[in-house]
Coordinates of C-alpha atoms in Angstrom, one line a residue:
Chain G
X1 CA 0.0 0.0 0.0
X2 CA 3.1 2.0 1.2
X3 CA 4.4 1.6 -2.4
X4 CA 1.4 2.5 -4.2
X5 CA 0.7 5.5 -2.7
X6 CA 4.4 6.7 -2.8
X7 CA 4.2 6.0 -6.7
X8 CA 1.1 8.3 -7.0
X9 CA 3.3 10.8 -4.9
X10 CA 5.9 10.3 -7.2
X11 CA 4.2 10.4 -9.9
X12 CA 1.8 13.0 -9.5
X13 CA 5.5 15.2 -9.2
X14 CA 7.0 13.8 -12.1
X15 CA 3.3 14.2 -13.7
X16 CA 3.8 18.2 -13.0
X17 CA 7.4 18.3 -14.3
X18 CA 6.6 16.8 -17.5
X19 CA 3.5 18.7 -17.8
X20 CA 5.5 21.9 -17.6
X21 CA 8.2 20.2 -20.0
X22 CA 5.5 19.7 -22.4
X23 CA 4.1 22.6 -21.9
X24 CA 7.4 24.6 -23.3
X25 CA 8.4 21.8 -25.2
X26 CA 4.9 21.1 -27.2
X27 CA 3.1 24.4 -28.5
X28 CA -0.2 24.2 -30.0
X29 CA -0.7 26.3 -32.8
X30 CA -4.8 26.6 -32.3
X31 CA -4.2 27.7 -28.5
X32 CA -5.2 25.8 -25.8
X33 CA -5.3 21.8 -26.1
X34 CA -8.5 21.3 -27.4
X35 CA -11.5 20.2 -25.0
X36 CA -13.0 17.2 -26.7
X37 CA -11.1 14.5 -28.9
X38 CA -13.0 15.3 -32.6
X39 CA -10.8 18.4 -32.5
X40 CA -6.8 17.1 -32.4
X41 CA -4.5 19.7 -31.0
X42 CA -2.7 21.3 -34.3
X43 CA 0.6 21.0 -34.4
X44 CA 2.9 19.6 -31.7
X45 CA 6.7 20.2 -31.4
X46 CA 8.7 17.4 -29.7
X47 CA 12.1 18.8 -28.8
X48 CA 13.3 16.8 -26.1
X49 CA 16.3 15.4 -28.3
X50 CA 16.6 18.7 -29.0
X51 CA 21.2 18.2 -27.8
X52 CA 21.1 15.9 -30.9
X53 CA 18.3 16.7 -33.2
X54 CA 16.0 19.6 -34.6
X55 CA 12.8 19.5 -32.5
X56 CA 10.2 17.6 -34.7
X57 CA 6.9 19.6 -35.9
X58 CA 4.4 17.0 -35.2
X59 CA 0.9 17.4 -37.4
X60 CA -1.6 15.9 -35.5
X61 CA -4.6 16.6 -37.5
X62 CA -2.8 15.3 -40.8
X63 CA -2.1 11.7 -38.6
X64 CA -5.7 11.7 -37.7
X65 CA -7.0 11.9 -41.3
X66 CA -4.2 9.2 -42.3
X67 CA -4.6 6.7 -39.7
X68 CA -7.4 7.7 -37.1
X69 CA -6.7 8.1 -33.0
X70 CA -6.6 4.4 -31.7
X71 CA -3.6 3.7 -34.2
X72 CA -1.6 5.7 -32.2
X73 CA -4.0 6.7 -29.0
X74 CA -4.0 2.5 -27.8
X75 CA -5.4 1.3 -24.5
X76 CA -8.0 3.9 -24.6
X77 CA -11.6 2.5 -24.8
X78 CA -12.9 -0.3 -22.5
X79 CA -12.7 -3.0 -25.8
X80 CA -8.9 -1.6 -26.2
X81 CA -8.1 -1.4 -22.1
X82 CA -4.5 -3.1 -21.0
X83 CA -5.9 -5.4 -18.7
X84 CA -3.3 -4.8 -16.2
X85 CA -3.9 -1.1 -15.9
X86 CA -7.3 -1.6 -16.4
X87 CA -7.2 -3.5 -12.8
X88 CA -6.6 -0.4 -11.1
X89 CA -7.5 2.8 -13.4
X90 CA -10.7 2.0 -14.3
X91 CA -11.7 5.7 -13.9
X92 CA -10.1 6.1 -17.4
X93 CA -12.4 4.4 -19.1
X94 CA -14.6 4.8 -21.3
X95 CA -13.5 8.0 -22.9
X96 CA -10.3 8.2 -22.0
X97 CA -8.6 10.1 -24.6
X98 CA -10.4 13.1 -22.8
X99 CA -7.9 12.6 -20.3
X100 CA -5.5 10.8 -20.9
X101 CA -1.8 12.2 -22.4
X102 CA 0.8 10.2 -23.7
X103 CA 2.9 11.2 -20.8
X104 CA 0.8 10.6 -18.5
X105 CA 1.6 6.9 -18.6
X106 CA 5.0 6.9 -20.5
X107 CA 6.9 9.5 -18.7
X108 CA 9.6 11.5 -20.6
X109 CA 12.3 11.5 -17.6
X110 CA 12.7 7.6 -18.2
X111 CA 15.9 7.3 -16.3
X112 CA 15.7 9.9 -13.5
X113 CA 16.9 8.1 -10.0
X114 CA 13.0 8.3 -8.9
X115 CA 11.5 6.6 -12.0
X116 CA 14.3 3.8 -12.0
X117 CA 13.4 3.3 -7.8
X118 CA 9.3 2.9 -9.3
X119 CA 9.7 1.0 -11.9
X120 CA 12.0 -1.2 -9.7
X121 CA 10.5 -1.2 -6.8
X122 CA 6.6 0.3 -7.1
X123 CA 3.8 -1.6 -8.0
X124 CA 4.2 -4.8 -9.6
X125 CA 1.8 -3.6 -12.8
X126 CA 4.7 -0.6 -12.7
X127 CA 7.3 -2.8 -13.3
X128 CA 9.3 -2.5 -16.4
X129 CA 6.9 0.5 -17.8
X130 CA 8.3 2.0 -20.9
X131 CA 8.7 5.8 -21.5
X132 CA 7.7 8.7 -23.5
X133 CA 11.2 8.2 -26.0
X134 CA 10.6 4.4 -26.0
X135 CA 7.0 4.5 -26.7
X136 CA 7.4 6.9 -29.3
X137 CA 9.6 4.7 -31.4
X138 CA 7.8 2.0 -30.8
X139 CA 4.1 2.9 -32.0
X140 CA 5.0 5.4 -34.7
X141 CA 8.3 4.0 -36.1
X142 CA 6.4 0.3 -37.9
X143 CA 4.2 2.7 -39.3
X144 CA 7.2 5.1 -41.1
X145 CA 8.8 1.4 -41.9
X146 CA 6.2 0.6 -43.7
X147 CA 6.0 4.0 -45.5
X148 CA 9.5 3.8 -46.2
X149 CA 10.0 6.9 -43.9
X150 CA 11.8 4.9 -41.2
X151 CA 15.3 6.3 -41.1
X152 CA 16.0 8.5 -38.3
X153 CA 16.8 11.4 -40.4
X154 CA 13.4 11.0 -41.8
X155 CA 11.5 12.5 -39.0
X156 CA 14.7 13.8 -37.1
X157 CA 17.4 16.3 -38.8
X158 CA 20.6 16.2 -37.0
X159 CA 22.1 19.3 -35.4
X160 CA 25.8 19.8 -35.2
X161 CA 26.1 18.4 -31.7
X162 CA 24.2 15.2 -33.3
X163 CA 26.7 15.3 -36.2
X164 CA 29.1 15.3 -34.3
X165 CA 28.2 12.7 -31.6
X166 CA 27.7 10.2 -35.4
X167 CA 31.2 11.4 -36.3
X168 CA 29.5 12.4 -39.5
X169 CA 32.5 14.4 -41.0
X170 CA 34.4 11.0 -41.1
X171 CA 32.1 9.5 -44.0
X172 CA 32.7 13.1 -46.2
X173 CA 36.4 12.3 -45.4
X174 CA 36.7 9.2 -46.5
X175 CA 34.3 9.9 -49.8
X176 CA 35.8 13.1 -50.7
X177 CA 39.7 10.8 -50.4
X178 CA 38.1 8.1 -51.8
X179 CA 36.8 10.3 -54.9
X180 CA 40.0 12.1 -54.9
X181 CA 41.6 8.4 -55.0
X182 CA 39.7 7.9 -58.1
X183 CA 41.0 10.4 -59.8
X184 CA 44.5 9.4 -60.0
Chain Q
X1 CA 69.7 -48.0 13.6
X2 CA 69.9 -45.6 11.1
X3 CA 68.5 -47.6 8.3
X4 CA 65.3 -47.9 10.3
X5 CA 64.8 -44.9 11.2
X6 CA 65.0 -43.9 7.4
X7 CA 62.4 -46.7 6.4
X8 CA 60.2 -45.5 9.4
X9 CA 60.5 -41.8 7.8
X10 CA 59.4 -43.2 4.9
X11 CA 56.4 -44.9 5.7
X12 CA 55.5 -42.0 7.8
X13 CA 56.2 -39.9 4.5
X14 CA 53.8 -42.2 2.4
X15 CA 51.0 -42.5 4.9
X16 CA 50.8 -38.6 5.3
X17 CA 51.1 -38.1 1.2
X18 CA 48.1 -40.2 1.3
X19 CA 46.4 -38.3 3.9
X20 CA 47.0 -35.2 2.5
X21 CA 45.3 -35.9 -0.9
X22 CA 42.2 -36.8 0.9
X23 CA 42.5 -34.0 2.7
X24 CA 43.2 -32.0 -0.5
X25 CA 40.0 -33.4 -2.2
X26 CA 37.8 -32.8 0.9
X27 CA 38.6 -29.1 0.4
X28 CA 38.3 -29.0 -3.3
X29 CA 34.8 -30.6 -3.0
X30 CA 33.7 -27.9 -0.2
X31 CA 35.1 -25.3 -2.9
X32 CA 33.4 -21.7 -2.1
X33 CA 30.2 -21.1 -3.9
X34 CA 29.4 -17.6 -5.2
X35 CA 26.3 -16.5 -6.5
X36 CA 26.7 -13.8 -7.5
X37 CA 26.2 -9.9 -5.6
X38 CA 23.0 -9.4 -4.8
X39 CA 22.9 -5.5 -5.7
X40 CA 24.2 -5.6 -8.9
X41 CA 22.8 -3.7 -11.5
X42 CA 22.0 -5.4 -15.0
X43 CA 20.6 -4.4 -18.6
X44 CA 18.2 -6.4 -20.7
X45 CA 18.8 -6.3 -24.2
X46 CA 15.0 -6.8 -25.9
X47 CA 16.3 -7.9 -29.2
X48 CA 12.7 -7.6 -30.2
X49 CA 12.7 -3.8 -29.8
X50 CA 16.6 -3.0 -31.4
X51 CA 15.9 -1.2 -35.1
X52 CA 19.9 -1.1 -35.4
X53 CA 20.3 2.6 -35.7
X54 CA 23.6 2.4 -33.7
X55 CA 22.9 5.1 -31.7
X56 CA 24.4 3.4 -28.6
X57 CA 27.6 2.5 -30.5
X58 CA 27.7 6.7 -30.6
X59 CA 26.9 7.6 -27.2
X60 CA 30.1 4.5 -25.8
X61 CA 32.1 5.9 -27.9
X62 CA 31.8 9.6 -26.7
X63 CA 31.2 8.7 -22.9
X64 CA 34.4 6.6 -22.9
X65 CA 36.1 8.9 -25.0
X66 CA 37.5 6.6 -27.7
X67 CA 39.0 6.8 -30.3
X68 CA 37.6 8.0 -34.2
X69 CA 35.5 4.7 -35.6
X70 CA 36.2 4.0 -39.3
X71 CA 33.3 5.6 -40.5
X72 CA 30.7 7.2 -39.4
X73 CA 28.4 6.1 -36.8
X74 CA 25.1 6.9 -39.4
X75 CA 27.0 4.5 -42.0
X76 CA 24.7 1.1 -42.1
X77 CA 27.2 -0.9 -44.6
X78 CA 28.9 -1.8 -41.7
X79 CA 26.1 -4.4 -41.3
X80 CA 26.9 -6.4 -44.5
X81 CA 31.2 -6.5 -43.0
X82 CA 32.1 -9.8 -42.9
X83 CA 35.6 -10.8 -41.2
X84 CA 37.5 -13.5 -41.6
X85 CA 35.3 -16.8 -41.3
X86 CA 32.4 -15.0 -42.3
X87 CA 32.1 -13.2 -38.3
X88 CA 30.3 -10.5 -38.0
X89 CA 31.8 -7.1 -36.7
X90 CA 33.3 -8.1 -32.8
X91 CA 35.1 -5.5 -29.9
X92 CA 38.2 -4.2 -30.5
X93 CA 40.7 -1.5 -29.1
X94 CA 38.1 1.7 -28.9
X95 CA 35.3 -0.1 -30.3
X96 CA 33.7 -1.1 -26.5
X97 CA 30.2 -2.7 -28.3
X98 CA 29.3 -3.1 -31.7
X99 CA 25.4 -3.9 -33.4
X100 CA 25.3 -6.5 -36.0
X101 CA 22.6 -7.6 -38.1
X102 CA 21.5 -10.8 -38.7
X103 CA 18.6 -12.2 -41.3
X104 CA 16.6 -15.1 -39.9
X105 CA 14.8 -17.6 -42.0
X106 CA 10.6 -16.9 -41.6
X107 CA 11.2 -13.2 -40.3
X108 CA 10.2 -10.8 -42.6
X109 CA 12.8 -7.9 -41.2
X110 CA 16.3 -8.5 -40.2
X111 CA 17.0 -8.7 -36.5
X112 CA 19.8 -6.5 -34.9
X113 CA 22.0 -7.9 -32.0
X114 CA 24.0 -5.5 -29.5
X115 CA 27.4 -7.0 -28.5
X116 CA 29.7 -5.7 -25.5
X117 CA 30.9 -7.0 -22.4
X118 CA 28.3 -9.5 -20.0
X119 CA 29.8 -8.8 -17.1
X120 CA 29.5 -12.4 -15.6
X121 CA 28.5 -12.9 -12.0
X122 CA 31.8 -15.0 -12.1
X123 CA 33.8 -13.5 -15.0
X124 CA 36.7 -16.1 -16.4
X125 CA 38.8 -13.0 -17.6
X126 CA 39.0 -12.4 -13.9
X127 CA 39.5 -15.5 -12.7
X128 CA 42.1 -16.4 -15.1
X129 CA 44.3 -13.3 -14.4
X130 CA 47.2 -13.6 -12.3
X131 CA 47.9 -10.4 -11.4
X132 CA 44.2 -9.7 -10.1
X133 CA 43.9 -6.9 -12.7
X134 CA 39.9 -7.5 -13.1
X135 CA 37.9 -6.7 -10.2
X136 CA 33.6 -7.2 -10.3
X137 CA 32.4 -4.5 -8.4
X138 CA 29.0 -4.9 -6.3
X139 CA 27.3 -2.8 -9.1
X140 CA 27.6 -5.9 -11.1
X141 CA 30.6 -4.0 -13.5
X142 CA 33.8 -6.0 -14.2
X143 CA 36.7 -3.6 -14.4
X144 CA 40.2 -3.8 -15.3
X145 CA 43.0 -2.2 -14.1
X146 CA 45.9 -1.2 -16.6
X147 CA 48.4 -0.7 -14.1
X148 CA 48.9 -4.1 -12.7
X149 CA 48.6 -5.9 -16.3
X150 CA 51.5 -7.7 -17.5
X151 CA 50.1 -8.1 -21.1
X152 CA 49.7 -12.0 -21.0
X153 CA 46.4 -11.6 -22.4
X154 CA 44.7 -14.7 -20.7
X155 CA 42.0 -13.2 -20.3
X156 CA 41.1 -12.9 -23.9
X157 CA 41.3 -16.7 -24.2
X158 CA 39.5 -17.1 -21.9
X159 CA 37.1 -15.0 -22.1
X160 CA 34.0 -17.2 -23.7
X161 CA 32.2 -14.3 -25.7
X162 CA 36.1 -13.1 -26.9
X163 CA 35.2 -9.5 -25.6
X164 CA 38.4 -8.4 -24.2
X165 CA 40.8 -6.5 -27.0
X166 CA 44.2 -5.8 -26.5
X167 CA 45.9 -2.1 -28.1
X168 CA 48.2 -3.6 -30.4
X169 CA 48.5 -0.2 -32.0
X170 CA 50.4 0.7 -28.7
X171 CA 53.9 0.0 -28.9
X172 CA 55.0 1.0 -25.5
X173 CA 51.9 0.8 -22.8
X174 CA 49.3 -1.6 -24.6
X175 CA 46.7 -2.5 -22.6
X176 CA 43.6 -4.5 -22.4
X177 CA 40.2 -2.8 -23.5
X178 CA 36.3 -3.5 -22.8
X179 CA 32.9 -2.1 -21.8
X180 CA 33.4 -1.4 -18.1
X181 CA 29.8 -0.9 -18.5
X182 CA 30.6 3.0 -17.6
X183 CA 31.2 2.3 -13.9
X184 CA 33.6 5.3 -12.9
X185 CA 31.1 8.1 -14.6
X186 CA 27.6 6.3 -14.5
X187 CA 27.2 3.5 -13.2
X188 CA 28.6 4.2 -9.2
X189 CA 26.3 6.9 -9.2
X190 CA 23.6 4.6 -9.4
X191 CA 23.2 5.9 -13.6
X192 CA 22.5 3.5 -16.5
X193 CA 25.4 3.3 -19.2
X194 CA 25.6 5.9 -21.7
X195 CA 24.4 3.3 -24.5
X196 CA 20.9 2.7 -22.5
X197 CA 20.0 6.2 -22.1
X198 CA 20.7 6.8 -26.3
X199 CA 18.8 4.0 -27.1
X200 CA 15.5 5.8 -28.9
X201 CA 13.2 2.4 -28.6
X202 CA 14.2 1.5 -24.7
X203 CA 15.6 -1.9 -26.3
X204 CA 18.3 -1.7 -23.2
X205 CA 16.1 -1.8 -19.4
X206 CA 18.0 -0.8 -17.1
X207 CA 18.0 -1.9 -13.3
X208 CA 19.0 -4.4 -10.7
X209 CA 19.8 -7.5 -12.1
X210 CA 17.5 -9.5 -10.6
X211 CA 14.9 -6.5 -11.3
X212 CA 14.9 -7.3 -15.1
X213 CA 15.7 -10.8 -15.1
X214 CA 12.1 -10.7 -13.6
X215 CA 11.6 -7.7 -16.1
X216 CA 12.1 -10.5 -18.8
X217 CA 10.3 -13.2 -17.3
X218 CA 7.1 -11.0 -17.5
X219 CA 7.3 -9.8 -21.2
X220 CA 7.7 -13.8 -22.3
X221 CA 5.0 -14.5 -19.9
X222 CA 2.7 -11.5 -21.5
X223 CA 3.6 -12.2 -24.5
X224 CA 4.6 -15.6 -25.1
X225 CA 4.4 -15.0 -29.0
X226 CA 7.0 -12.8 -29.4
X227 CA 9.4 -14.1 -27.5
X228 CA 11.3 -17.5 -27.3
X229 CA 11.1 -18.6 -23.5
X230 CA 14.9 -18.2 -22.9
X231 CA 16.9 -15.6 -21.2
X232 CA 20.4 -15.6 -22.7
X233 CA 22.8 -14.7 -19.8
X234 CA 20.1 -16.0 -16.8
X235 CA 22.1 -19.1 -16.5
X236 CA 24.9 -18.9 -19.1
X237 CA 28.5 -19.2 -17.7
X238 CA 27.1 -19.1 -14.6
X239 CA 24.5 -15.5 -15.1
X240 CA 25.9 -12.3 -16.7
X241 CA 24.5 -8.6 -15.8
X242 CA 23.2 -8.4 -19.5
X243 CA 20.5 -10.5 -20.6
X244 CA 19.1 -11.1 -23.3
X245 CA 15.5 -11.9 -24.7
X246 CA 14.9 -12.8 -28.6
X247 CA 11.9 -13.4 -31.0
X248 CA 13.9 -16.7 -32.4
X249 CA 16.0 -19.3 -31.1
X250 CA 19.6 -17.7 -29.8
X251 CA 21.9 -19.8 -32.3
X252 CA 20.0 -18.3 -35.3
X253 CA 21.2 -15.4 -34.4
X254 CA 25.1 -15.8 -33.6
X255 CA 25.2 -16.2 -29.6
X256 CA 27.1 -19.4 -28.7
X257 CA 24.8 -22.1 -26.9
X258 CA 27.8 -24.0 -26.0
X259 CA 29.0 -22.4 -23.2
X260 CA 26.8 -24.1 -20.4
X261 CA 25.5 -23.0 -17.4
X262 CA 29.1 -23.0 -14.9
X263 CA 31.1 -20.3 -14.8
X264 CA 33.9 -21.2 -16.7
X265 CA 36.1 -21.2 -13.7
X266 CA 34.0 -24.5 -12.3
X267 CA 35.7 -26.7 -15.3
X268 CA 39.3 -26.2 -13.7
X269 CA 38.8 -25.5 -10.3
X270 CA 39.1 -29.6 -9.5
X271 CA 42.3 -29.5 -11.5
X272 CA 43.8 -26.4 -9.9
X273 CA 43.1 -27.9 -6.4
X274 CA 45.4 -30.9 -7.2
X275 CA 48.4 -28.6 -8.5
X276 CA 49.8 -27.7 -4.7
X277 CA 49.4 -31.3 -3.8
X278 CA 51.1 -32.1 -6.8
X279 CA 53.8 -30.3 -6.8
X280 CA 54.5 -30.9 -3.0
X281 CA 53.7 -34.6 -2.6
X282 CA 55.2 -36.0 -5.5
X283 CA 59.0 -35.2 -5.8
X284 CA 59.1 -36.1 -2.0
X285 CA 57.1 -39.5 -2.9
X286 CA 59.1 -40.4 -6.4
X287 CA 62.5 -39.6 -4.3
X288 CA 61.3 -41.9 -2.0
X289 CA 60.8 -44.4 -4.4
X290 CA 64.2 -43.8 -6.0
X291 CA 65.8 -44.4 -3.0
X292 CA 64.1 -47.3 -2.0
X293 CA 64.5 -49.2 -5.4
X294 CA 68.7 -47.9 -5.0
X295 CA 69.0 -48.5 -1.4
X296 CA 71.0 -52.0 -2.5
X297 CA 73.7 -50.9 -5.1
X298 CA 73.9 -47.8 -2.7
X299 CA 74.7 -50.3 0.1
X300 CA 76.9 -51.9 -2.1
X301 CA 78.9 -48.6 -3.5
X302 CA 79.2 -47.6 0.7
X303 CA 80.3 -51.0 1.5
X304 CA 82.9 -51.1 -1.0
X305 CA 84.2 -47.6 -0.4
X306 CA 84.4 -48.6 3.4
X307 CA 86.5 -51.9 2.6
X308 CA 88.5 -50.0 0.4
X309 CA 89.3 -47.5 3.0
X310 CA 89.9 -50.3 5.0
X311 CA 92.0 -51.8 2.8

């Protein structure tokens, strides 16, 4: 019960924080995060690679159109519920895209000494719970596979920090001496 | 007189030899069982999750500050090298883990397959060195110290996943080199490695070993589909801090299902505990011997000097 109630604790903190991440990280264009589900918000930014690559522009509304919300929005209707959160959070049900964010469940500070003690050592149905970065990948990227937009660069340029951390300027080394090889 | 005292000497000498081995074996056979630090941290690799993007191949080598690679870290013909033997791309001097791919028969996509140091629970580089230069720390991270290595490189043989490199390129202070699985910057402060925290699809969990061995017990139980019911490293060589969970069988994809379920130092610890009795026992029993099976024509050889003197 003890660690329950100190993984709402924690939670409901790291809830906050990531809200207020969000908040600066993911502007929507219309305003305020719309009120009801038949509306998407516009367009989202996700920056929080932001070290290693340009924040991404995220068009909701065009995803919606392609693909429809459960695609992406799983776990959300009582015929869709995970069973094991659906033990405890039934209160999120039916409906719950109303209320529910991604973050809410997958939280974006993955491997923050608090998270790592929760996932560890919370609640059992806790255990091994993946995060916002992780579940990100994971539901969008078979999609972009499939439409042959499933190279990182695809969604995510590369800054020069990123560059750098690939040791990019090796390859144009090696092509420009290879070229220059070529010539002789 | 003196003859029998030597014979009694003897016998004593022979019934203690014999003593001693049983002796010896009685300690060899009560041999010290360790199973391994409970706190130690682990990483389980969901083979499952890994799109090969080589983004913790990156991130090891700027948190351990290696060298250049070849090519870039973006450049995915390194998948199709093949070294000698057809192998796939291994550790070397600065290259601290490497992703390979691998194309499986029925599996519609190809399947990539992280490679660094396991850090077993009872590590054979470390138990093979005789310097001590490998210590496992309680965080589950084997680590080697350069300044006691005498270059014999043992530990590469014996190594059974051939992780450890050597620095030929060093001409004056080579050393040995592997994943230390970031201990001195991350992992004593309780961090993940560098590699987990770059991977973009969480296909490296972090946590206490036992922690994800359980982790990985519950995604094969959830989803018994996806996975093969095996976790490489649970019981291989004895358990090693990074596990390992697959959609196919492990040999299909390159991992060596030969290496059984000791730690490799349990297939010579019987042998090394008969070395000392060996090598103490023996030349005092075989001179023994000699001397009994000469005693005559040494007799004789005494007698005749004597009568000669005599004489």
């Amino acid at each position: 019960m003890k660690a329950i109630s100190k993984f709402f604790l924690v939670n409901t903190v790291a809830g906050l924080f990531v809200l207020g991440a969000v908040q600066v990280g993911v502007t929507d264009e219309e305003g305020a995060v719309s009120e009801h589900h038949d509306a998407p918000p516009g367009v989202s930014v996700i920056d929080s690679m932001v070290n290693l690559y340009e924040a991404v522009t995220f068009d909701h509304e065009m995803h919606m159109d392609m693909t429809g919300c459960s695609t992406c929005h799983h776990h959300m209707s009582d015929e869709d519920a995970n069973p094991y959160c659906y033990q405890c959070h039934k209160e999120w049900y039916p409906g719950a895209e109303d209320k529910r964010q991604c973050e809410d469940c997958h939280v974006a500070n993955r491997y923050d000494a608090a998270y790592l003690e929760i996932i560890e050592h919370g609640d059992i149905n806790h255990h091994d719970h993946r995060g916002l970065m992780g579940a990100f990948h994971n539901q969008c990227r078979p999609c972009h596979v499939e439409n042959g937009i499933g190279g990182c660069q695809d969604c995510h340029a590369r800054t020069e920090a990123g560059d750098k951390e690939f040791h990019v300027e090796l390859g144009y080394d090696k092509k420009s001496k290879k070229d220059s090889g070529q010539g002789h | 007189m003196k003859l029998l005292s030597r014979r009694n000497f003897l016998k004593k000498g022979v019934a203690g030899s014999v003593l001693a081995s049983f002796l010896g074996r009685g300690q060899s056979a009560s041999a010290r069982e360790f199973d391994g630090y409970s706190e130690a941290m682990g990483v389980l690799v969901d083979l499952t999750r890994c799109v090969g993007c080589r983004s913790c191949e990156a991130a090891c080598n700027r948190e351990q500050n290696l060298p250049d690679p070849e090519t870039p870290f973006d450049d995915y013909s390194v998948f199709d090298e093949e070294r000698h033997g057809g192998l796939k791309r291994r550790t070397s001097e600065g290259v601290y883990t490497v992703v390979n791919r691998y194309e499986v028969d029925g599996l519609d996509h190809p399947l990539y397959r992280k490679f660094q140091c396991n850090h077993c629970k009872e590590p054979a580089c470390l138990t093979s060195c005789f310097v001590n230069a490998y210590t496992k720390t309680p965080e589950g991270a084997v680590m080697y110290d350069p300044s006691v290595c005498v270059g014999c490189r043992t530990c590469m043989i014996a190594c059974p996943f051939y992780v450890p490199a050597y620095s030929y390129s060093s001409v004056l202070n080579p050393v040995v080199q592997k994943c230390i699985m970031c201990y001195p910057t991350r992992l004593k402060h309780g961090r993940p490695p560098a590699c987990v925290e770059a991977c973009p699809s969480e296909a490296l969990t972090f946590g206490h070993r036992e922690s994800v061995l359980s982790f990985a017990r519950d995604r094969i139980q959830k989803h018994p589909e996806r996975y093969v019911d095996h976790i490489y490293g649970e019981k291989e060589v004895g358990g090693t801090s990074w596990l390992y969970l697959s959609p196919v069988p492990f040999k299909e994809i390159g991992f060596d299902m030969n290496v059984g379920h000791q730690p490799i130092i349990d297939y010579v610890k019987s042998f090394l505990a008969t070395v000392p009795m060996v090598l103490t026992i023996w030349p005092a029993l075989f001179a023994g011997f000699h001397r009994l099976a000469t005693r005559k024509d040494w007799l004789k050889e005494k007698n005749a000097e004597e009568t000669g003197e005599e004489s």
